[in-house]
Tab-separated table of C-alpha atoms and ligand atoms in Angstrom:
chain	number	residue	atom	x	y	z
A	29	UNK	CA	-2.797	90.639	59.751
A	30	UNK	CA	-1.701	92.634	56.725
A	31	UNK	CA	0.046	95.932	57.325
A	32	UNK	CA	0.618	98.877	55.022
A	33	UNK	CA	3.825	99.374	53.044
A	34	UNK	CA	4.853	102.335	55.218
A	35	UNK	CA	4.501	100.259	58.409
A	36	UNK	CA	6.243	97.290	56.814
A	37	UNK	CA	9.120	99.593	55.903
A	38	UNK	CA	9.369	100.691	59.550
A	39	UNK	CA	9.777	97.052	60.585
A	40	UNK	CA	12.481	96.552	57.939
A	41	UNK	CA	14.283	99.705	59.103
A	42	UNK	CA	14.190	98.401	62.671
A	43	UNK	CA	16.272	95.439	61.473
A	44	UNK	CA	18.752	97.764	59.775
A	45	UNK	CA	17.635	97.257	56.186
A	46	UNK	CA	18.232	99.940	53.548
A	47	UNK	CA	14.879	101.684	53.012
A	48	UNK	CA	14.675	105.181	51.500
A	49	UNK	CA	12.944	107.586	53.872
A	50	UNK	CA	9.279	108.411	53.291
A	51	UNK	CA	6.328	110.402	54.552
A	52	UNK	CA	2.669	109.433	54.708
A	53	UNK	CA	0.098	111.983	53.514
A	54	UNK	CA	-3.694	111.995	53.645
A	55	UNK	CA	-4.431	115.192	51.695
A	56	UNK	CA	-3.038	116.732	48.490
A	57	UNK	CA	-1.693	119.637	50.586
A	58	UNK	CA	0.258	117.179	52.753
A	59	UNK	CA	1.521	115.428	49.609
A	60	UNK	CA	2.739	118.780	48.328
A	61	UNK	CA	4.540	119.595	51.580
A	62	UNK	CA	6.146	116.154	51.736
A	63	UNK	CA	7.208	116.347	48.085
A	64	UNK	CA	8.679	119.789	48.670
A	65	UNK	CA	10.800	118.530	51.566
A	66	UNK	CA	12.274	115.718	49.427
A	67	UNK	CA	12.839	117.968	46.390
A	68	UNK	CA	14.454	120.649	48.580
A	69	UNK	CA	16.762	117.980	49.993
A	70	UNK	CA	18.019	117.272	46.473
A	71	UNK	CA	15.643	114.682	44.996
A	72	UNK	CA	15.110	115.014	41.241
A	73	UNK	CA	11.638	113.512	41.431
A	74	UNK	CA	9.281	112.119	44.037
A	75	UNK	CA	7.218	108.960	43.955
A	76	UNK	CA	3.644	108.918	45.277
A	77	UNK	CA	2.238	105.524	46.203
A	78	UNK	CA	-1.273	104.499	47.239
A	79	UNK	CA	-1.329	102.822	50.645
A	80	UNK	CA	-3.828	99.992	50.279
A	81	UNK	CA	-3.519	96.402	51.417
A	82	UNK	CA	-3.504	94.878	47.932
A	83	UNK	CA	-0.763	94.127	45.434
A	84	UNK	CA	-0.408	95.475	41.916
A	85	UNK	CA	-0.879	99.103	42.878
A	86	UNK	CA	1.557	100.114	40.141
A	87	UNK	CA	-0.512	98.488	37.410
A	88	UNK	CA	-3.706	99.977	38.849
A	89	UNK	CA	-2.289	103.511	38.553
A	90	UNK	CA	-1.590	103.880	42.259
A	91	UNK	CA	2.158	104.555	41.900
A	92	UNK	CA	3.196	107.755	40.112
A	93	UNK	CA	6.215	110.033	39.813
A	94	UNK	CA	6.209	113.838	39.996
A	95	UNK	CA	8.911	116.421	39.272
A	96	UNK	CA	7.590	119.344	41.283
A	97	UNK	CA	5.672	119.874	44.508
A	98	UNK	CA	2.760	121.245	42.479
A	99	UNK	CA	2.660	118.222	40.223
A	100	UNK	CA	2.925	116.002	43.316
A	101	UNK	CA	-0.186	117.668	44.761
A	102	UNK	CA	-2.067	117.010	41.492
A	103	UNK	CA	-0.957	113.383	41.386
A	104	UNK	CA	-1.817	113.068	45.072
A	105	UNK	CA	-5.307	114.432	44.443
A	106	UNK	CA	-5.777	111.798	41.736
A	107	UNK	CA	-4.534	108.841	43.797
A	108	UNK	CA	-6.292	109.815	47.040
A	109	UNK	CA	-9.882	108.648	46.702
A	110	UNK	CA	-8.988	106.309	43.849
A	111	UNK	CA	-10.525	102.846	43.907
A	112	UNK	CA	-7.966	100.036	43.765
A	113	UNK	CA	-9.472	96.556	43.651
A	114	UNK	CA	-12.500	97.748	45.609
A	115	UNK	CA	-10.553	99.687	48.229
A	116	UNK	CA	-10.661	103.469	48.478
A	117	UNK	CA	-7.211	105.040	48.819
A	118	UNK	CA	-7.119	107.159	51.984
A	119	UNK	CA	-3.388	107.765	52.282
A	120	UNK	CA	-0.268	107.784	50.160
A	121	UNK	CA	3.421	107.294	50.736
A	122	UNK	CA	5.674	110.049	49.404
A	123	UNK	CA	9.420	109.496	48.901
A	124	UNK	CA	12.333	110.672	46.797
A	125	UNK	CA	12.046	108.678	43.556
A	126	UNK	CA	14.833	106.179	43.127
A	127	UNK	CA	16.661	105.869	39.820
A	128	UNK	CA	16.127	102.185	39.212
A	129	UNK	CA	18.822	100.205	37.359
A	130	UNK	CA	17.329	96.758	37.910
A	131	UNK	CA	14.508	95.249	39.949
A	132	UNK	CA	14.713	91.979	41.887
A	133	UNK	CA	12.279	90.016	43.995
A	134	UNK	CA	13.185	88.905	47.513
A	135	UNK	CA	10.742	87.299	49.913
A	136	UNK	CA	10.662	85.247	53.087
A	137	UNK	CA	7.783	82.891	53.789
A	138	UNK	CA	7.025	80.024	56.124
A	139	UNK	CA	7.107	76.745	54.248
A	140	UNK	CA	4.662	74.661	56.232
A	141	UNK	CA	5.812	71.440	54.555
A	142	UNK	CA	9.363	71.705	55.827
A	143	UNK	CA	8.356	73.881	58.807
A	144	UNK	CA	11.088	76.329	57.949
A	145	UNK	CA	11.480	79.889	56.841
A	146	UNK	CA	12.287	79.864	53.132
A	147	UNK	CA	13.918	82.764	51.312
A	148	UNK	CA	12.923	83.195	47.675
A	149	UNK	CA	14.633	85.433	45.155
A	150	UNK	CA	14.265	86.197	41.492
A	151	UNK	CA	15.957	88.419	38.938
A	152	UNK	CA	12.471	88.991	37.520
A	153	UNK	CA	11.461	91.567	40.095
A	154	UNK	CA	8.899	94.340	40.086
A	155	UNK	CA	6.194	92.131	38.568
A	156	UNK	CA	3.890	89.939	40.630
A	157	UNK	CA	5.790	86.869	41.788
A	158	UNK	CA	2.737	84.636	41.234
A	159	UNK	CA	3.002	85.557	37.562
A	160	UNK	CA	6.703	84.591	37.479
A	161	UNK	CA	5.874	81.327	39.261
A	162	UNK	CA	3.344	80.482	36.517
A	163	UNK	CA	5.318	81.557	33.470
A	164	UNK	CA	8.897	80.845	34.452
A	165	UNK	CA	9.129	78.877	37.693
A	166	UNK	CA	12.870	78.236	37.191
A	167	UNK	CA	13.465	81.963	37.616
A	168	UNK	CA	12.618	81.673	41.324
A	169	UNK	CA	15.455	80.492	43.568
A	170	UNK	CA	15.044	79.275	47.131
A	171	UNK	CA	17.034	78.477	50.239
A	172	UNK	CA	15.568	77.255	53.493
A	173	UNK	CA	16.867	78.470	56.836
A	174	UNK	CA	17.685	76.122	59.668
A	175	UNK	CA	15.415	76.876	62.642
A	176	UNK	CA	18.381	76.883	65.056
A	177	UNK	CA	21.142	78.358	62.912
A	178	UNK	CA	19.061	80.857	60.957
A	179	UNK	CA	19.850	81.937	57.420
A	180	UNK	CA	23.554	81.281	57.018
A	181	UNK	CA	25.819	83.601	55.079
A	182	UNK	CA	26.703	80.999	52.447
A	183	UNK	CA	23.010	80.340	51.821
A	184	UNK	CA	22.243	84.012	51.313
A	185	UNK	CA	25.321	84.333	49.082
A	186	UNK	CA	24.266	81.421	46.906
A	187	UNK	CA	20.818	83.016	46.552
A	188	UNK	CA	22.409	86.314	45.498
A	189	UNK	CA	24.677	84.555	43.013
A	190	UNK	CA	21.712	82.637	41.598
A	191	UNK	CA	19.906	85.858	40.685
A	192	UNK	CA	23.068	87.249	39.097
A	193	UNK	CA	24.347	89.599	41.778
A	194	UNK	CA	28.118	90.045	42.045
A	195	UNK	CA	30.538	92.116	44.112
A	196	UNK	CA	30.201	94.767	45.401
A	197	UNK	CA	26.430	94.153	45.735
A	198	UNK	CA	26.677	90.596	47.010
A	199	UNK	CA	27.541	91.390	50.629
A	200	UNK	CA	24.777	93.994	50.906
A	201	UNK	CA	22.387	91.387	49.466
A	202	UNK	CA	23.451	88.893	52.151
A	203	UNK	CA	22.748	91.481	54.840
A	204	UNK	CA	19.325	92.235	53.336
A	205	UNK	CA	18.362	88.555	53.044
A	206	UNK	CA	19.406	87.971	56.650
A	207	UNK	CA	17.491	91.116	57.599
A	208	UNK	CA	14.332	89.669	56.051
A	209	UNK	CA	14.845	86.520	58.082
A	210	UNK	CA	15.352	88.630	61.227
A	211	UNK	CA	12.173	90.586	60.432
A	212	UNK	CA	10.217	87.319	60.177
A	213	UNK	CA	11.508	86.151	63.558
A	214	UNK	CA	11.248	89.480	65.390
A	215	UNK	CA	7.588	90.014	64.472
A	216	UNK	CA	6.226	86.483	64.064
A	217	UNK	CA	5.566	87.388	60.457
A	218	UNK	CA	4.449	84.742	58.006
A	219	UNK	CA	5.465	86.789	54.979
A	220	UNK	CA	8.072	89.477	54.390
A	221	UNK	CA	8.357	90.515	50.779
A	222	UNK	CA	10.478	93.162	49.081
A	223	UNK	CA	9.428	93.634	45.466
A	224	UNK	CA	11.253	95.367	44.028
A	225	UNK	CA	14.528	95.047	45.784
A	226	UNK	CA	16.280	97.419	43.407
A	227	UNK	CA	19.722	98.387	42.290
A	228	UNK	CA	19.526	102.152	42.238
A	229	UNK	CA	21.970	104.639	40.771
A	230	UNK	CA	23.057	107.414	43.093
A	231	UNK	CA	25.276	110.425	42.795
A	232	UNK	CA	27.372	111.302	45.819
A	233	UNK	CA	27.951	114.877	47.052
A	234	UNK	CA	31.263	114.785	45.167
A	235	UNK	CA	29.430	113.939	41.960
A	236	UNK	CA	30.659	110.332	41.920
A	237	UNK	CA	28.181	107.769	40.611
A	238	UNK	CA	27.509	104.633	42.639
A	239	UNK	CA	25.037	101.785	42.841
A	240	UNK	CA	23.225	100.471	45.864
A	241	UNK	CA	20.605	97.870	46.745
A	242	UNK	CA	17.484	99.310	48.402
A	243	UNK	CA	14.068	98.023	49.454
A	244	UNK	CA	11.623	100.039	47.334
A	245	UNK	CA	8.482	98.179	48.327
A	246	UNK	CA	7.610	96.138	51.400
A	247	UNK	CA	4.821	93.771	52.233
A	248	UNK	CA	4.528	92.047	55.593
A	249	UNK	CA	1.810	89.900	57.072
A	250	UNK	CA	1.882	89.063	60.759
A	251	UNK	CA	0.758	85.666	62.016
A	252	UNK	CA	-2.518	86.458	63.821
A	253	UNK	CA	-1.712	83.821	66.433
A	254	UNK	CA	1.578	85.597	67.166
A	255	UNK	CA	-0.046	88.981	67.802
A	256	UNK	CA	-0.547	88.247	71.486
A	257	UNK	CA	3.256	88.392	71.794
A	258	UNK	CA	3.466	91.729	69.962
A	259	UNK	CA	0.982	94.123	71.496
A	260	UNK	CA	2.766	97.044	69.816
A	261	UNK	CA	2.053	95.604	66.364
A	262	UNK	CA	-1.673	95.703	67.046
A	263	UNK	CA	-1.397	99.481	66.566
A	264	UNK	CA	-0.439	98.850	62.921
A	265	UNK	CA	-3.784	97.255	62.144
A	266	UNK	CA	-5.385	99.425	59.473
A	267	UNK	CA	-8.956	99.994	60.595
A	268	UNK	CA	-9.592	102.050	57.428
A	269	UNK	CA	-9.528	98.865	55.443
A	270	UNK	CA	-10.829	96.327	57.848
A	271	UNK	CA	-14.166	94.709	57.083
A	272	UNK	CA	-16.403	95.926	59.961
A	273	UNK	CA	-17.640	92.339	60.364
A	274	UNK	CA	-14.085	91.158	61.031
A	275	UNK	CA	-13.541	93.866	63.625
A	276	UNK	CA	-16.801	92.975	65.382
A	277	UNK	CA	-15.988	89.238	65.311
A	278	UNK	CA	-12.581	89.913	66.832
A	279	UNK	CA	-14.205	91.932	69.630
A	280	UNK	CA	-16.602	89.073	70.329
A	281	UNK	CA	-13.764	86.562	70.277
A	282	UNK	CA	-15.425	84.409	67.632
A	283	UNK	CA	-14.264	82.980	64.326
A	284	UNK	CA	-16.404	84.358	61.509
A	285	UNK	CA	-15.749	84.045	57.799
A	286	UNK	CA	-18.111	85.453	55.174
A	287	UNK	CA	-19.136	83.122	52.343
A	288	UNK	CA	-21.427	83.546	49.365
A	289	UNK	CA	-24.455	81.409	50.274
A	290	UNK	CA	-27.852	82.122	51.841
A	291	UNK	CA	-27.831	80.005	54.995
A	292	UNK	CA	-26.343	81.633	58.061
A	293	UNK	CA	-24.687	79.097	60.368
A	294	UNK	CA	-24.050	79.412	64.079
A	295	UNK	CA	-22.088	76.520	65.504
A	296	UNK	CA	-19.739	75.848	68.392
A	297	UNK	CA	-16.442	74.204	67.495
A	298	UNK	CA	-14.571	74.538	64.220
A	299	UNK	CA	-14.940	70.869	63.284
A	300	UNK	CA	-18.672	70.888	63.947
A	301	UNK	CA	-18.969	74.121	61.958
A	302	UNK	CA	-17.293	72.447	58.973
A	303	UNK	CA	-19.559	69.419	59.294
A	304	UNK	CA	-22.607	71.652	59.480
A	305	UNK	CA	-21.553	73.459	56.304
A	306	UNK	CA	-20.980	70.118	54.577
A	307	UNK	CA	-24.492	69.000	55.482
A	308	UNK	CA	-26.027	72.260	54.294
A	309	UNK	CA	-24.330	71.630	50.953
A	310	UNK	CA	-25.360	67.987	50.999
A	311	UNK	CA	-29.013	69.018	51.207
A	312	UNK	CA	-28.591	71.462	48.330
A	313	UNK	CA	-27.990	74.704	50.207
A	314	UNK	CA	-25.066	77.124	50.382
A	315	UNK	CA	-23.672	78.400	53.686
A	316	UNK	CA	-23.466	82.190	54.090
A	317	UNK	CA	-20.676	81.986	56.615
A	318	UNK	CA	-18.402	79.890	58.731
A	319	UNK	CA	-18.923	80.677	62.388
A	320	UNK	CA	-17.434	79.076	65.456
A	321	UNK	CA	-18.751	80.771	68.601
A	322	UNK	CA	-16.142	78.871	70.613
A	323	UNK	CA	-16.399	76.803	73.768
A	324	UNK	CA	-18.347	78.208	76.695
A	325	UNK	CA	-20.017	80.968	74.669
A	326	UNK	CA	-22.201	83.204	76.824
A	327	UNK	CA	-25.496	84.681	75.757
A	328	UNK	CA	-23.876	88.048	74.879
A	329	UNK	CA	-21.556	86.301	72.423
A	330	UNK	CA	-24.454	84.424	70.866
A	331	UNK	CA	-26.422	87.629	70.525
A	332	UNK	CA	-23.489	89.457	68.897
A	333	UNK	CA	-22.838	86.557	66.542
A	334	UNK	CA	-26.496	86.497	65.520
A	335	UNK	CA	-26.334	90.212	64.702
A	336	UNK	CA	-23.389	89.540	62.365
A	337	UNK	CA	-25.324	86.793	60.589
A	338	UNK	CA	-28.513	88.825	60.170
A	339	UNK	CA	-26.536	91.864	58.966
A	340	UNK	CA	-25.671	89.944	55.795
A	341	UNK	CA	-28.560	90.720	53.412
A	342	UNK	CA	-27.966	87.475	51.490
A	343	UNK	CA	-28.975	85.397	54.503
A	344	UNK	CA	-32.422	83.823	53.928
A	345	UNK	CA	-32.387	81.235	56.724
A	346	UNK	CA	-30.342	80.482	59.842
A	347	UNK	CA	-29.154	77.155	61.146
A	348	UNK	CA	-28.032	76.982	64.769
A	349	UNK	CA	-26.178	73.822	65.722
A	350	UNK	CA	-24.830	73.630	69.264
A	351	UNK	CA	-23.267	70.632	70.908
A	352	UNK	CA	-23.229	71.514	74.575
A	353	UNK	CA	-20.085	70.535	76.428
A	354	UNK	CA	-18.546	73.504	78.177
A	355	UNK	CA	-21.094	75.544	76.270
A	356	UNK	CA	-24.449	75.449	78.038
A	357	UNK	CA	-27.506	75.006	75.883
A	358	UNK	CA	-29.644	77.353	77.978
A	359	UNK	CA	-27.033	80.159	77.646
A	360	UNK	CA	-27.192	79.790	73.873
A	361	UNK	CA	-30.998	79.689	73.887
A	362	UNK	CA	-31.117	82.838	75.996
A	363	UNK	CA	-28.749	84.586	73.565
A	364	UNK	CA	-30.896	83.533	70.618
A	365	UNK	CA	-34.048	84.822	72.279
A	366	UNK	CA	-32.388	88.148	73.146
A	367	UNK	CA	-31.052	88.493	69.615
A	368	UNK	CA	-34.447	87.708	68.143
A	369	UNK	CA	-36.141	90.385	70.243
A	370	UNK	CA	-33.756	93.033	68.894
A	371	UNK	CA	-33.386	91.726	65.365
A	372	UNK	CA	-33.672	94.272	62.565
A	373	UNK	CA	-35.361	91.815	60.180
A	374	UNK	CA	-37.191	88.539	60.428
A	375	UNK	CA	-35.196	85.538	59.197
A	376	UNK	CA	-36.498	81.958	59.442
A	377	UNK	CA	-34.357	79.914	61.795
A	378	UNK	CA	-34.010	76.329	62.951
A	379	UNK	CA	-32.211	75.483	66.182
A	380	UNK	CA	-30.621	72.226	67.243
A	381	UNK	CA	-29.149	72.148	70.731
A	382	UNK	CA	-27.935	68.912	72.292
A	383	UNK	CA	-25.673	68.131	75.254
A	384	UNK	CA	-25.302	70.202	78.416
A	385	UNK	CA	-28.606	71.758	79.543
A	386	UNK	CA	-30.357	70.740	76.323
A	387	UNK	CA	-33.622	70.194	78.196
A	388	UNK	CA	-33.577	73.709	79.674
A	389	UNK	CA	-32.742	75.081	76.237
A	390	UNK	CA	-35.628	73.172	74.644
A	391	UNK	CA	-38.027	74.605	77.203
A	392	UNK	CA	-36.877	78.187	76.621
A	393	UNK	CA	-37.025	77.784	72.843
A	394	UNK	CA	-40.455	76.231	72.957
A	395	UNK	CA	-41.798	79.082	75.073
A	396	UNK	CA	-40.347	81.549	72.581
A	397	UNK	CA	-41.873	79.534	69.695
A	398	UNK	CA	-38.589	78.775	67.946
A	399	UNK	CA	-38.394	76.104	65.269
A	400	UNK	CA	-36.207	73.274	66.570
A	401	UNK	CA	-34.720	70.015	65.319
A	402	UNK	CA	-33.273	67.021	67.129
A	403	UNK	CA	-30.820	65.660	64.578
A	404	UNK	CA	-28.319	67.635	62.540
A	405	UNK	CA	-29.644	66.098	59.308
A	406	UNK	CA	-33.123	67.300	60.135
A	407	UNK	CA	-31.864	70.775	61.052
A	408	UNK	CA	-29.833	71.164	57.870
A	409	UNK	CA	-32.675	69.912	55.695
A	410	UNK	CA	-35.111	72.333	57.335
A	411	UNK	CA	-32.732	75.269	56.944
A	412	UNK	CA	-32.264	74.536	53.236
A	413	UNK	CA	-36.039	74.321	52.744
A	414	UNK	CA	-36.518	77.597	54.649
A	415	UNK	CA	-33.914	79.375	52.498
A	416	UNK	CA	-35.555	78.103	49.309
A	417	UNK	CA	-39.007	79.063	50.536
A	418	UNK	CA	-37.841	82.543	51.463
A	419	UNK	CA	-36.191	83.184	48.107
A	420	UNK	CA	-39.288	82.289	46.143
B	16	LIG	P1	3.089	97.418	43.708
B	16	LIG	O1	2.746	97.548	42.267
B	16	LIG	O2	1.882	97.490	44.570
B	16	LIG	O3	3.914	96.229	43.997
B	16	LIG	O4	3.963	98.729	44.097
B	16	LIG	P2	5.550	98.970	44.004
B	16	LIG	O5	5.967	99.775	45.160
B	16	LIG	O6	6.284	97.700	43.827
B	16	LIG	O7	5.691	99.880	42.716
B	16	LIG	C1	5.424	99.391	41.439
B	16	LIG	C2	6.503	99.799	40.468
B	16	LIG	O8	6.644	101.202	40.470
B	16	LIG	C3	7.891	99.278	40.838
B	16	LIG	O9	8.101	97.965	40.384
B	16	LIG	C4	8.771	100.268	40.127
B	16	LIG	O10	8.945	99.901	38.768
B	16	LIG	C5	7.967	101.546	40.192
B	16	LIG	N1	8.531	102.375	41.282
B	16	LIG	C6	8.277	102.299	42.603
B	16	LIG	N2	9.027	103.166	43.304
B	16	LIG	C7	9.782	103.810	42.397
B	16	LIG	C8	10.779	104.818	42.471
B	16	LIG	O11	11.169	105.319	43.536
B	16	LIG	N3	11.357	105.237	41.291
B	16	LIG	C9	10.987	104.717	40.076
B	16	LIG	N4	11.588	105.157	38.986
B	16	LIG	N5	10.058	103.761	39.969
B	16	LIG	C10	9.462	103.318	41.100
B	17	LIG	MN1	5.761	95.800	44.660
């Protein structure tokens, strides 16, 4: 699960990391009020940042500075409603603009190869790290944390030294790197990224100039499988940006992934779903989705899943492939019949149900005049032919 920058910053703050304070605004008037509060508190400028779950907001024009509350409202009006990579901006983050001296990259990821949390850092911060990885891979430095000992001080220090940091910023860097590690562990995150981690120039109340490391951007993704252990994090899910299909699939407790093809697939079991998609391709078709209705699916689940498939206008034919074990064939058949009765449009469908209660299923499907198949090859071939016939 991806979370917004503002929420990611809250999780960093909870681990004691240095994050400048911010406000979230949904209207230009709220942007103006937020900007005013920061300017009144002594900020020279404010920064207004689109809150969307994609990277490269800066390049897309979603990060802008303003010198007055009025200007902030104008900038806010421009960014709110803006389209960034297909997503409409509905809220912005407002903060006192930092005076950036230098930008670094710091990220923590899970390296599945070594099964460890790896910290990555680069002196080429601010730009997309994928770009750095392509153009100048040597500019990215890594250390991997021991699962029992965590990220040790000497490891974090060596990472800081590698990107050119020296006293007095080295110890703060160590604390930040260890804070990223702690954020990973505390939230079952699979990515915690601060880009830029910036050296900013500050002037104290006595007029003395100083430099400090602060987290100016934050990106966190939470391991979906870890969410059950963090009920509070569920509240950070941004429904504004969630694909309604994903939300519906989550409610139904099924695994549904949209693809580009024309053949909707309903299968039980992830492995069987993959095999079914392979066969669709083998016979010259393209699957419209991956769908695993899970073991023991009841008729309500089947009906809901069918609605998701039919809702995709690209779908020209449907292939149902159920291997009854815990799942009962007659439950699936009943769900299919219910779904068909309510369906908003007619889509040709072929059903193959074998295993538990296959005979009962066959009887129900025959009565309802459904097209059936006995082997998976036959079913896939029929579905491909149906999709081609329908598109002509
Ligand atoms: P991203 O493009 O989505 O990664 O958004 P960022 O939050 O990283 O912002 C993009 C760029 O805007 C940063 O790399 C900075 O150069 C700039 N930026 C962000 N916040 C500030 C700020 O407070 N002050 C200044 N001067 N620049 C900022
Ligand atoms: Mn960034």
